[in-house]
Amino acid sequence: MQKTNIMQSETIPRLLFKMSFPMMLSMLIQALYNVVDSIFVAMVSETALTAVSLAFPMQNLLIAAAVGTGVGINSLLSRRLGEGRHEEANHVASTTLFLGLVISCLFIFIGLFLAKPFLNIFTQDAELLKLSTSYSRICLIISFGCIFSIFIEKLIQATGNSVQPMTMQLTGAITNIVLDPIFIFVFKLGVNGAAIATVIGQIASMLLALYFLSKNDYIQIKIKDIRPNARIIKDIFQVGLPSIVMNSIGTIMVSLINGILIAFSSTAVSVFGVYFKLQSFVFMPVFGLNNGVIPILGFNYGAKNKKRMISTMKLGLVVALLIMILGTLLFQLMPRQLLSLFSATEEMYKIGIPALRSISLCFIPAAISIILIASFQATGFGFASMMVSIIRQLVVLCPCAYLLSKLIGINGVWYSFAIAEVFGLLFSIIFFTHVYKEKIKNL
């Protein structure tokens, strides 16, 4: 099988470029549409921007479930292909579609019954609660497009094809960008228009994903096989569940930080939301690189090729560091220009400029952690990636943000991000040492 052989025999620099560059590009477009979405919402009002920021944890929970499960799918499928177990790979793909149906139903329930009570924790402002609740419900209830497009993207990536996932993401992002001003301003739907444009873009991506999957040479899915398979589900969530927890921790973290910031002002919450949109321009390319690294590591782990695994790790670290260094320079030198994209008020500049400069100090240590975590996920040791996230975001970041906010004010919240990332890097190195000794060294 030509693409499988490429995963094993192509030179690492060329293979990593083929696997990662399309994903890095598509994730940059994803970051662009996230930013454009917020730029249009900011034109409605600062209250609308704050509403989207408050809704972000709910969206993040959805992405966490989809991407986390997708990581488990990608890791398992790439290992089965590396081992030459192609019939088993088909069963993995079929079980993936069943999981997509189950998780979509779960988020319909969350959107209908849990979104408003959750958001009511953070605000009693009637207008803010109404806007954030309606935005969340649209994104969660009509989440099947997001879930299936991510799952199928991970399946196709595992076969060695990164161009099709890029095309899928570009389709969704461009659709969203085009529809945003139409639904927000032409149809005068405001925040709800942004949510509608988002879910339509996700459905467009899903439809293209289904088409690509039907034409894939290495995965054959039969309708009768789309059913639960306990053994495969267990194998998927052995890596996927820690990844879900790891990504869901972001929901808890953002919620807690929002709770700390709202005590200062709603503008502080808006600044934090804007930061998350802007930092995606830096982190998304590194996550795209990570998505290219994982199937290469997983395949060669299954094929017992230690040399190619180590070469992939080294090159991935170099590229990730270069991206993060550039991102740090951008945030340090141009914070005012970045904030101006969001119709910033003087209050937002006052809070946001030191915020962007302080938080961006975490970028460089984060680059190393992200690549080390790829080795945990590719070798089936997802527990380690979960522990790194728990330590970084819950054990260190949130308590540190709370304490420093009391001691030195709002700037203490921003400093806590860099402090937490240093601890995350330390534990990533400790876990990688264990993974290397137990799983890679003796291949």
C-alpha positions as a Python dict, from the first residue, in 0.01 Angstrom:
ca = {
    (1, 'M'): (0, 0, 0),
    (2, 'Q'): (178, 309, -126),
    (3, 'K'): (74, 560, 137),
    (4, 'T'): (148, 315, 419),
    (5, 'N'): (497, 258, 277),
    (6, 'I'): (550, 634, 263),
    (7, 'M'): (478, 650, 636),
    (8, 'Q'): (756, 400, 691),
    (9, 'S'): (1014, 478, 424),
    (10, 'E'): (986, 846, 320),
    (11, 'T'): (1259, 1070, 465),
    (12, 'I'): (1142, 1226, 791),
    (13, 'P'): (1176, 1593, 683),
    (14, 'R'): (973, 1532, 366),
    (15, 'L'): (720, 1311, 545),
    (16, 'L'): (673, 1557, 830),
    (17, 'F'): (626, 1837, 577),
    (18, 'K'): (370, 1633, 380),
    (19, 'M'): (181, 1533, 694),
    (20, 'S'): (202, 1856, 891),
    (21, 'F'): (211, 2149, 651),
    (22, 'P'): (-141, 2103, 514),
    (23, 'M'): (-271, 2068, 871),
    (24, 'M'): (-76, 2374, 986),
    (25, 'L'): (-218, 2574, 698),
    (26, 'S'): (-573, 2456, 759),
    (27, 'M'): (-546, 2532, 1129),
    (28, 'L'): (-422, 2880, 1048),
    (29, 'I'): (-739, 2925, 845),
    (30, 'Q'): (-935, 2788, 1141),
    (31, 'A'): (-766, 3046, 1362),
    (32, 'L'): (-847, 3314, 1106),
    (33, 'Y'): (-1217, 3231, 1106),
    (34, 'N'): (-1222, 3228, 1489),
    (35, 'V'): (-1071, 3575, 1490),
    (36, 'V'): (-1295, 3703, 1208),
    (37, 'D'): (-1596, 3564, 1394),
    (38, 'S'): (-1503, 3767, 1704),
    (39, 'I'): (-1420, 4077, 1499),
    (40, 'F'): (-1771, 4076, 1351),
    (41, 'V'): (-1928, 4009, 1692),
    (42, 'A'): (-1727, 4296, 1844),
    (43, 'M'): (-1882, 4524, 1582),
    (44, 'V'): (-2223, 4445, 1731),
    (45, 'S'): (-2125, 4549, 2085),
    (46, 'E'): (-1879, 4475, 2364),
    (47, 'T'): (-2162, 4292, 2542),
    (48, 'A'): (-2191, 4060, 2241),
    (49, 'L'): (-1816, 3997, 2253),
    (50, 'T'): (-1836, 3921, 2625),
    (51, 'A'): (-2127, 3682, 2560),
    (52, 'V'): (-1922, 3483, 2308),
    (53, 'S'): (-1630, 3479, 2556),
    (54, 'L'): (-1857, 3340, 2830),
    (55, 'A'): (-1989, 3077, 2587),
    (56, 'F'): (-1636, 2968, 2493),
    (57, 'P'): (-1605, 2703, 2767),
    (58, 'M'): (-1915, 2525, 2634),
    (59, 'Q'): (-1774, 2527, 2282),
    (60, 'N'): (-1440, 2412, 2418),
    (61, 'L'): (-1609, 2117, 2587),
    (62, 'L'): (-1753, 2011, 2251),
    (63, 'I'): (-1414, 2046, 2079),
    (64, 'A'): (-1249, 1861, 2368),
    (65, 'A'): (-1480, 1561, 2331),
    (66, 'A'): (-1444, 1551, 1951),
    (67, 'V'): (-1070, 1612, 1929),
    (68, 'G'): (-990, 1394, 2231),
    (69, 'T'): (-1181, 1099, 2089),
    (70, 'G'): (-1026, 1177, 1749),
    (71, 'V'): (-677, 1152, 1898),
    (72, 'G'): (-760, 804, 2025),
    (73, 'I'): (-901, 710, 1684),
    (74, 'N'): (-594, 842, 1503),
    (75, 'S'): (-351, 670, 1739),
    (76, 'L'): (-528, 332, 1720),
    (77, 'L'): (-582, 336, 1343),
    (78, 'S'): (-224, 440, 1263),
    (79, 'R'): (-90, 163, 1489),
    (80, 'R'): (-314, -98, 1324),
    (81, 'L'): (-202, 13, 978),
    (82, 'G'): (162, 4, 1092),
    (83, 'E'): (110, -351, 1215),
    (84, 'G'): (-51, -448, 881),
    (85, 'R'): (-388, -533, 1044),
    (86, 'H'): (-605, -380, 773),
    (87, 'E'): (-933, -559, 852),
    (88, 'E'): (-903, -440, 1210),
    (89, 'A'): (-845, -89, 1075),
    (90, 'N'): (-1179, -109, 890),
    (91, 'H'): (-1355, -201, 1215),
    (92, 'V'): (-1192, 96, 1389),
    (93, 'A'): (-1330, 328, 1120),
    (94, 'S'): (-1681, 179, 1143),
    (95, 'T'): (-1686, 208, 1521),
    (96, 'T'): (-1577, 572, 1486),
    (97, 'L'): (-1897, 661, 1301),
    (98, 'F'): (-2106, 495, 1573),
    (99, 'L'): (-1926, 701, 1837),
    (100, 'G'): (-2003, 1013, 1634),
    (101, 'L'): (-2377, 944, 1662),
    (102, 'V'): (-2357, 885, 2038),
    (103, 'I'): (-2153, 1197, 2115),
    (104, 'S'): (-2378, 1414, 1895),
    (105, 'C'): (-2681, 1305, 2100),
    (106, 'L'): (-2494, 1381, 2422),
    (107, 'F'): (-2433, 1740, 2316),
    (108, 'I'): (-2795, 1790, 2211),
    (109, 'F'): (-2884, 1709, 2572),
    (110, 'I'): (-2615, 1944, 2709),
    (111, 'G'): (-2729, 2228, 2484),
    (112, 'L'): (-3097, 2191, 2574),
    (113, 'F'): (-3072, 2144, 2950),
    (114, 'L'): (-2730, 2245, 3085),
    (115, 'A'): (-2612, 2549, 2888),
    (116, 'K'): (-2821, 2813, 3065),
    (117, 'P'): (-2761, 2687, 3422),
    (118, 'F'): (-2387, 2677, 3354),
    (119, 'L'): (-2374, 3031, 3213),
    (120, 'N'): (-2595, 3164, 3493),
    (121, 'I'): (-2310, 3086, 3733),
    (122, 'F'): (-2099, 3362, 3577),
    (123, 'T'): (-2351, 3639, 3512),
    (124, 'Q'): (-2687, 3763, 3633),
    (125, 'D'): (-2702, 4026, 3358),
    (126, 'A'): (-3021, 3935, 3170),
    (127, 'E'): (-2902, 4048, 2826),
    (128, 'L'): (-2560, 3885, 2863),
    (129, 'L'): (-2715, 3560, 2982),
    (130, 'K'): (-2965, 3557, 2694),
    (131, 'L'): (-2700, 3619, 2428),
    (132, 'S'): (-2448, 3367, 2563),
    (133, 'T'): (-2715, 3099, 2616),
    (134, 'S'): (-2862, 3127, 2265),
    (135, 'Y'): (-2514, 3123, 2108),
    (136, 'S'): (-2415, 2814, 2309),
    (137, 'R'): (-2736, 2626, 2234),
    (138, 'I'): (-2706, 2668, 1858),
    (139, 'C'): (-2344, 2548, 1860),
    (140, 'L'): (-2414, 2249, 2086),
    (141, 'I'): (-2749, 2126, 1957),
    (142, 'I'): (-2631, 2135, 1594),
    (143, 'S'): (-2288, 1990, 1674),
    (144, 'F'): (-2298, 1678, 1455),
    (145, 'G'): (-2116, 1856, 1172),
    (146, 'C'): (-1827, 1945, 1402),
    (147, 'I'): (-1804, 1598, 1557),
    (148, 'F'): (-1818, 1393, 1237),
    (149, 'S'): (-1581, 1621, 1045),
    (150, 'I'): (-1319, 1593, 1322),
    (151, 'F'): (-1357, 1214, 1353),
    (152, 'I'): (-1326, 1155, 979),
    (153, 'E'): (-1035, 1400, 957),
    (154, 'K'): (-848, 1185, 1213),
    (155, 'L'): (-928, 865, 1022),
    (156, 'I'): (-797, 1005, 695),
    (157, 'Q'): (-486, 1151, 861),
    (158, 'A'): (-397, 808, 997),
    (159, 'T'): (-381, 667, 643),
    (160, 'G'): (-108, 918, 552),
    (161, 'N'): (-327, 1176, 376),
    (162, 'S'): (-313, 1528, 519),
    (163, 'V'): (-427, 1719, 209),
    (164, 'Q'): (-788, 1604, 232),
    (165, 'P'): (-821, 1701, 602),
    (166, 'M'): (-678, 2040, 509),
    (167, 'T'): (-937, 2078, 233),
    (168, 'M'): (-1215, 1983, 474),
    (169, 'Q'): (-1108, 2240, 731),
    (170, 'L'): (-1062, 2509, 468),
    (171, 'T'): (-1412, 2443, 335),
    (172, 'G'): (-1565, 2481, 680),
    (173, 'A'): (-1362, 2789, 769),
    (174, 'I'): (-1422, 2974, 441),
    (175, 'T'): (-1794, 2895, 453),
    (176, 'N'): (-1807, 3039, 804),
    (177, 'I'): (-1612, 3354, 711),
    (178, 'V'): (-1839, 3421, 411),
    (179, 'L'): (-2162, 3361, 603),
    (180, 'D'): (-2069, 3554, 920),
    (181, 'P'): (-2142, 3909, 793),
    (182, 'I'): (-2450, 3787, 606),
    (183, 'F'): (-2618, 3634, 912),
    (184, 'I'): (-2489, 3891, 1163),
    (185, 'F'): (-2555, 4213, 970),
    (186, 'V'): (-2769, 4144, 660),
    (187, 'F'): (-3017, 3918, 841),
    (188, 'K'): (-2957, 4119, 1163),
    (189, 'L'): (-2923, 3809, 1380),
    (190, 'G'): (-2627, 3938, 1581),
    (191, 'V'): (-2462, 3678, 1804),
    (192, 'N'): (-2703, 3407, 1687),
    (193, 'G'): (-2597, 3479, 1329),
    (194, 'A'): (-2236, 3405, 1420),
    (195, 'A'): (-2342, 3072, 1573),
    (196, 'I'): (-2553, 2979, 1267),
    (197, 'A'): (-2263, 3057, 1033),
    (198, 'T'): (-2038, 2839, 1248),
    (199, 'V'): (-2260, 2529, 1238),
    (200, 'I'): (-2327, 2564, 864),
    (201, 'G'): (-1951, 2575, 805),
    (202, 'Q'): (-1909, 2260, 1016),
    (203, 'I'): (-2179, 2077, 822),
    (204, 'A'): (-2014, 2174, 492),
    (205, 'S'): (-1686, 2031, 622),
    (206, 'M'): (-1861, 1710, 732),
    (207, 'L'): (-2024, 1652, 392),
    (208, 'L'): (-1690, 1683, 216),
    (209, 'A'): (-1533, 1454, 478),
    (210, 'L'): (-1791, 1183, 410),
    (211, 'Y'): (-1718, 1208, 39),
    (212, 'F'): (-1341, 1174, 94),
    (213, 'L'): (-1393, 880, 330),
    (214, 'S'): (-1603, 697, 70),
    (215, 'K'): (-1313, 726, -178),
    (216, 'N'): (-1033, 629, 64),
    (217, 'D'): (-820, 340, -61),
    (218, 'Y'): (-722, 212, 283),
    (219, 'I'): (-1048, 219, 478),
    (220, 'Q'): (-1361, 36, 371),
    (221, 'I'): (-1674, 93, 582),
    (222, 'K'): (-1990, -113, 559),
    (223, 'I'): (-2316, 22, 697),
    (224, 'K'): (-2379, -301, 891),
    (225, 'D'): (-2047, -255, 1072),
    (226, 'I'): (-2144, 85, 1215),
    (227, 'R'): (-2222, -49, 1560),
    (228, 'P'): (-2058, -63, 1903),
    (229, 'N'): (-1745, -274, 1936),
    (230, 'A'): (-1647, -285, 2303),
    (231, 'R'): (-1285, -385, 2243),
    (232, 'I'): (-1223, -110, 1986),
    (233, 'I'): (-1405, 152, 2194),
    (234, 'K'): (-1188, 57, 2490),
    (235, 'D'): (-871, 89, 2279),
    (236, 'I'): (-984, 427, 2140),
    (237, 'F'): (-1060, 571, 2483),
    (238, 'Q'): (-743, 434, 2638),
    (239, 'V'): (-574, 720, 2454),
    (240, 'G'): (-883, 929, 2378),
    (241, 'L'): (-1029, 960, 2728),
    (242, 'P'): (-716, 1114, 2881),
    (243, 'S'): (-706, 1346, 2580),
    (244, 'I'): (-1072, 1440, 2634),
    (245, 'V'): (-1001, 1508, 2999),
    (246, 'M'): (-689, 1701, 2900),
    (247, 'N'): (-884, 1922, 2660),
    (248, 'S'): (-1188, 1948, 2890),
    (249, 'I'): (-963, 2084, 3160),
    (250, 'G'): (-942, 2388, 2935),
    (251, 'T'): (-1317, 2435, 2983),
    (252, 'I'): (-1276, 2427, 3359),
    (253, 'M'): (-974, 2654, 3345),
    (254, 'V'): (-1141, 2916, 3123),
    (255, 'S'): (-1453, 2907, 3341),
    (256, 'L'): (-1251, 2961, 3659),
    (257, 'I'): (-1040, 3237, 3504),
    (258, 'N'): (-1358, 3405, 3377),
    (259, 'G'): (-1493, 3383, 3731),
    (260, 'I'): (-1181, 3557, 3863),
    (261, 'L'): (-1182, 3823, 3591),
    (262, 'I'): (-1552, 3911, 3609),
    (263, 'A'): (-1483, 4042, 3960),
    (264, 'F'): (-1263, 4307, 3797),
    (265, 'S'): (-1488, 4393, 3499),
    (266, 'S'): (-1670, 4246, 3200),
    (267, 'T'): (-1401, 4408, 2983),
    (268, 'A'): (-1142, 4183, 3149),
    (269, 'V'): (-1348, 3881, 3039),
    (270, 'S'): (-1360, 4022, 2685),
    (271, 'V'): (-981, 4069, 2686),
    (272, 'F'): (-932, 3708, 2793),
    (273, 'G'): (-1166, 3593, 2515),
    (274, 'V'): (-977, 3804, 2262),
    (275, 'Y'): (-647, 3657, 2384),
    (276, 'F'): (-777, 3305, 2319),
    (277, 'K'): (-873, 3399, 1966),
    (278, 'L'): (-537, 3566, 1897),
    (279, 'Q'): (-319, 3296, 2052),
    (280, 'S'): (-480, 3043, 1819),
    (281, 'F'): (-274, 3198, 1538),
    (282, 'V'): (35, 3078, 1725),
    (283, 'F'): (-88, 2754, 1880),
    (284, 'M'): (-293, 2621, 1588),
    (285, 'P'): (10, 2575, 1358),
    (286, 'V'): (187, 2389, 1639),
    (287, 'F'): (-120, 2172, 1694),
    (288, 'G'): (-121, 2110, 1318),
    (289, 'L'): (241, 2002, 1348),
    (290, 'N'): (141, 1782, 1641),
    (291, 'N'): (-133, 1622, 1429),
    (292, 'G'): (128, 1536, 1168),
    (293, 'V'): (372, 1401, 1426),
    (294, 'I'): (126, 1166, 1600),
    (295, 'P'): (45, 933, 1305),
    (296, 'I'): (414, 918, 1203),
    (297, 'L'): (512, 821, 1557),
    (298, 'G'): (217, 583, 1591),
    (299, 'F'): (290, 407, 1262),
    (300, 'N'): (661, 367, 1332),
    (301, 'Y'): (591, 261, 1690),
    (302, 'G'): (370, -15, 1548),
    (303, 'A'): (646, -97, 1297),
    (304, 'K'): (908, -91, 1580),
    (305, 'N'): (1126, 172, 1412),
    (306, 'K'): (1287, 371, 1693),
    (307, 'K'): (1522, 571, 1470),
    (308, 'R'): (1239, 728, 1271),
    (309, 'M'): (1045, 806, 1589),
    (310, 'I'): (1341, 993, 1740),
    (311, 'S'): (1410, 1182, 1416),
    (312, 'T'): (1045, 1289, 1399),
    (313, 'M'): (1052, 1413, 1759),
    (314, 'K'): (1370, 1616, 1708),
    (315, 'L'): (1250, 1786, 1390),
    (316, 'G'): (908, 1850, 1541),
    (317, 'L'): (1066, 2024, 1841),
    (318, 'V'): (1275, 2253, 1620),
    (319, 'V'): (979, 2360, 1407),
    (320, 'A'): (751, 2410, 1708),
    (321, 'L'): (1009, 2629, 1883),
    (322, 'L'): (1055, 2847, 1575),
    (323, 'I'): (679, 2905, 1549),
    (324, 'M'): (645, 2992, 1916),
    (325, 'I'): (943, 3229, 1912),
    (326, 'L'): (782, 3423, 1626),
    (327, 'G'): (451, 3426, 1812),
    (328, 'T'): (613, 3558, 2127),
    (329, 'L'): (778, 3841, 1935),
    (330, 'L'): (444, 3932, 1774),
    (331, 'F'): (262, 3955, 2107),
    (332, 'Q'): (547, 4146, 2272),
    (333, 'L'): (591, 4403, 1996),
    (334, 'M'): (237, 4456, 1858),
    (335, 'P'): (-25, 4410, 2133),
    (336, 'R'): (-206, 4738, 2057),
    (337, 'Q'): (-236, 4656, 1688),
    (338, 'L'): (-371, 4308, 1770),
    (339, 'L'): (-633, 4445, 2009),
    (340, 'S'): (-740, 4713, 1761),
    (341, 'L'): (-883, 4436, 1540),
    (342, 'F'): (-1164, 4393, 1794),
    (343, 'S'): (-1292, 4752, 1810),
    (344, 'A'): (-1102, 4790, 2139),
    (345, 'T'): (-1198, 5065, 2382),
    (346, 'E'): (-939, 5250, 2591),
    (347, 'E'): (-1030, 5027, 2884),
    (348, 'M'): (-962, 4720, 2672),
    (349, 'Y'): (-623, 4858, 2568),
    (350, 'K'): (-538, 4936, 2929),
    (351, 'I'): (-610, 4579, 3040),
    (352, 'G'): (-521, 4398, 2717),
    (353, 'I'): (-173, 4526, 2632),
    (354, 'P'): (-5, 4399, 2953),
    (355, 'A'): (-221, 4085, 2930),
    (356, 'L'): (-95, 3986, 2583),
    (357, 'R'): (266, 4058, 2674),
    (358, 'S'): (253, 3863, 3000),
    (359, 'I'): (63, 3556, 2880),
    (360, 'S'): (279, 3517, 2568),
    (361, 'L'): (576, 3432, 2790),
    (362, 'C'): (425, 3083, 2810),
    (363, 'F'): (455, 3017, 2436),
    (364, 'I'): (810, 2879, 2420),
    (365, 'P'): (783, 2621, 2702),
    (366, 'A'): (443, 2522, 2560),
    (367, 'A'): (606, 2433, 2226),
    (368, 'I'): (824, 2168, 2389),
    (369, 'S'): (537, 2024, 2593),
    (370, 'I'): (308, 1990, 2290),
    (371, 'I'): (560, 1781, 2094),
    (372, 'L'): (649, 1565, 2395),
    (373, 'I'): (278, 1501, 2452),
    (374, 'A'): (252, 1372, 2092),
    (375, 'S'): (480, 1083, 2191),
    (376, 'F'): (250, 993, 2481),
    (377, 'Q'): (-56, 983, 2257),
    (378, 'A'): (114, 796, 1972),
    (379, 'T'): (237, 516, 2200),
    (380, 'G'): (-92, 466, 2384),
    (381, 'F'): (20, 640, 2706),
    (382, 'G'): (-253, 903, 2705),
    (383, 'F'): (-260, 912, 3085),
    (384, 'A'): (61, 1115, 3085),
    (385, 'S'): (-83, 1388, 2860),
    (386, 'M'): (-386, 1410, 3088),
    (387, 'M'): (-170, 1447, 3398),
    (388, 'V'): (38, 1724, 3238),
    (389, 'S'): (-278, 1922, 3163),
    (390, 'I'): (-423, 1870, 3510),
    (391, 'I'): (-101, 1985, 3674),
    (392, 'R'): (-56, 2284, 3444),
    (393, 'Q'): (-411, 2418, 3432),
    (394, 'L'): (-581, 2308, 3754),
    (395, 'V'): (-309, 2239, 4010),
    (396, 'V'): (-91, 2539, 3919),
    (397, 'L'): (-264, 2793, 3691),
    (398, 'C'): (-603, 2848, 3857),
    (399, 'P'): (-484, 2862, 4221),
    (400, 'C'): (-191, 3079, 4114),
    (401, 'A'): (-421, 3315, 3921),
    (402, 'Y'): (-654, 3348, 4219),
    (403, 'L'): (-376, 3413, 4470),
    (404, 'L'): (-186, 3657, 4251),
    (405, 'S'): (-506, 3843, 4163),
    (406, 'K'): (-555, 3907, 4534),
    (407, 'L'): (-192, 4003, 4591),
    (408, 'I'): (-108, 4222, 4290),
    (409, 'G'): (-435, 4266, 4102),
    (410, 'I'): (-540, 4167, 3751),
    (411, 'N'): (-184, 4144, 3615),
    (412, 'G'): (-126, 3856, 3855),
    (413, 'V'): (-379, 3653, 3652),
    (414, 'W'): (-175, 3703, 3338),
    (415, 'Y'): (159, 3614, 3504),
    (416, 'S'): (16, 3284, 3624),
    (417, 'F'): (2, 3146, 3268),
    (418, 'A'): (380, 3152, 3225),
    (419, 'I'): (434, 3009, 3573),
    (420, 'A'): (197, 2721, 3500),
    (421, 'E'): (359, 2645, 3165),
    (422, 'V'): (701, 2604, 3327),
    (423, 'F'): (553, 2342, 3560),
    (424, 'G'): (382, 2177, 3263),
    (425, 'L'): (713, 2153, 3080),
    (426, 'L'): (886, 2002, 3382),
    (427, 'F'): (631, 1723, 3413),
    (428, 'S'): (625, 1667, 3035),
    (429, 'I'): (998, 1597, 3048),
    (430, 'I'): (955, 1361, 3344),
    (431, 'F'): (679, 1164, 3168),
    (432, 'F'): (868, 1156, 2839),
    (433, 'T'): (1168, 1005, 3015),
    (434, 'H'): (939, 729, 3143),
    (435, 'V'): (777, 672, 2801),
    (436, 'Y'): (1116, 657, 2631),
    (437, 'K'): (1254, 399, 2875),
    (438, 'E'): (942, 182, 2882),
    (439, 'K'): (813, 201, 2524),
    (440, 'I'): (1071, 340, 2280),
    (441, 'K'): (1424, 261, 2399),
    (442, 'N'): (1410, -113, 2335),
    (443, 'L'): (1227, -110, 1999),
}
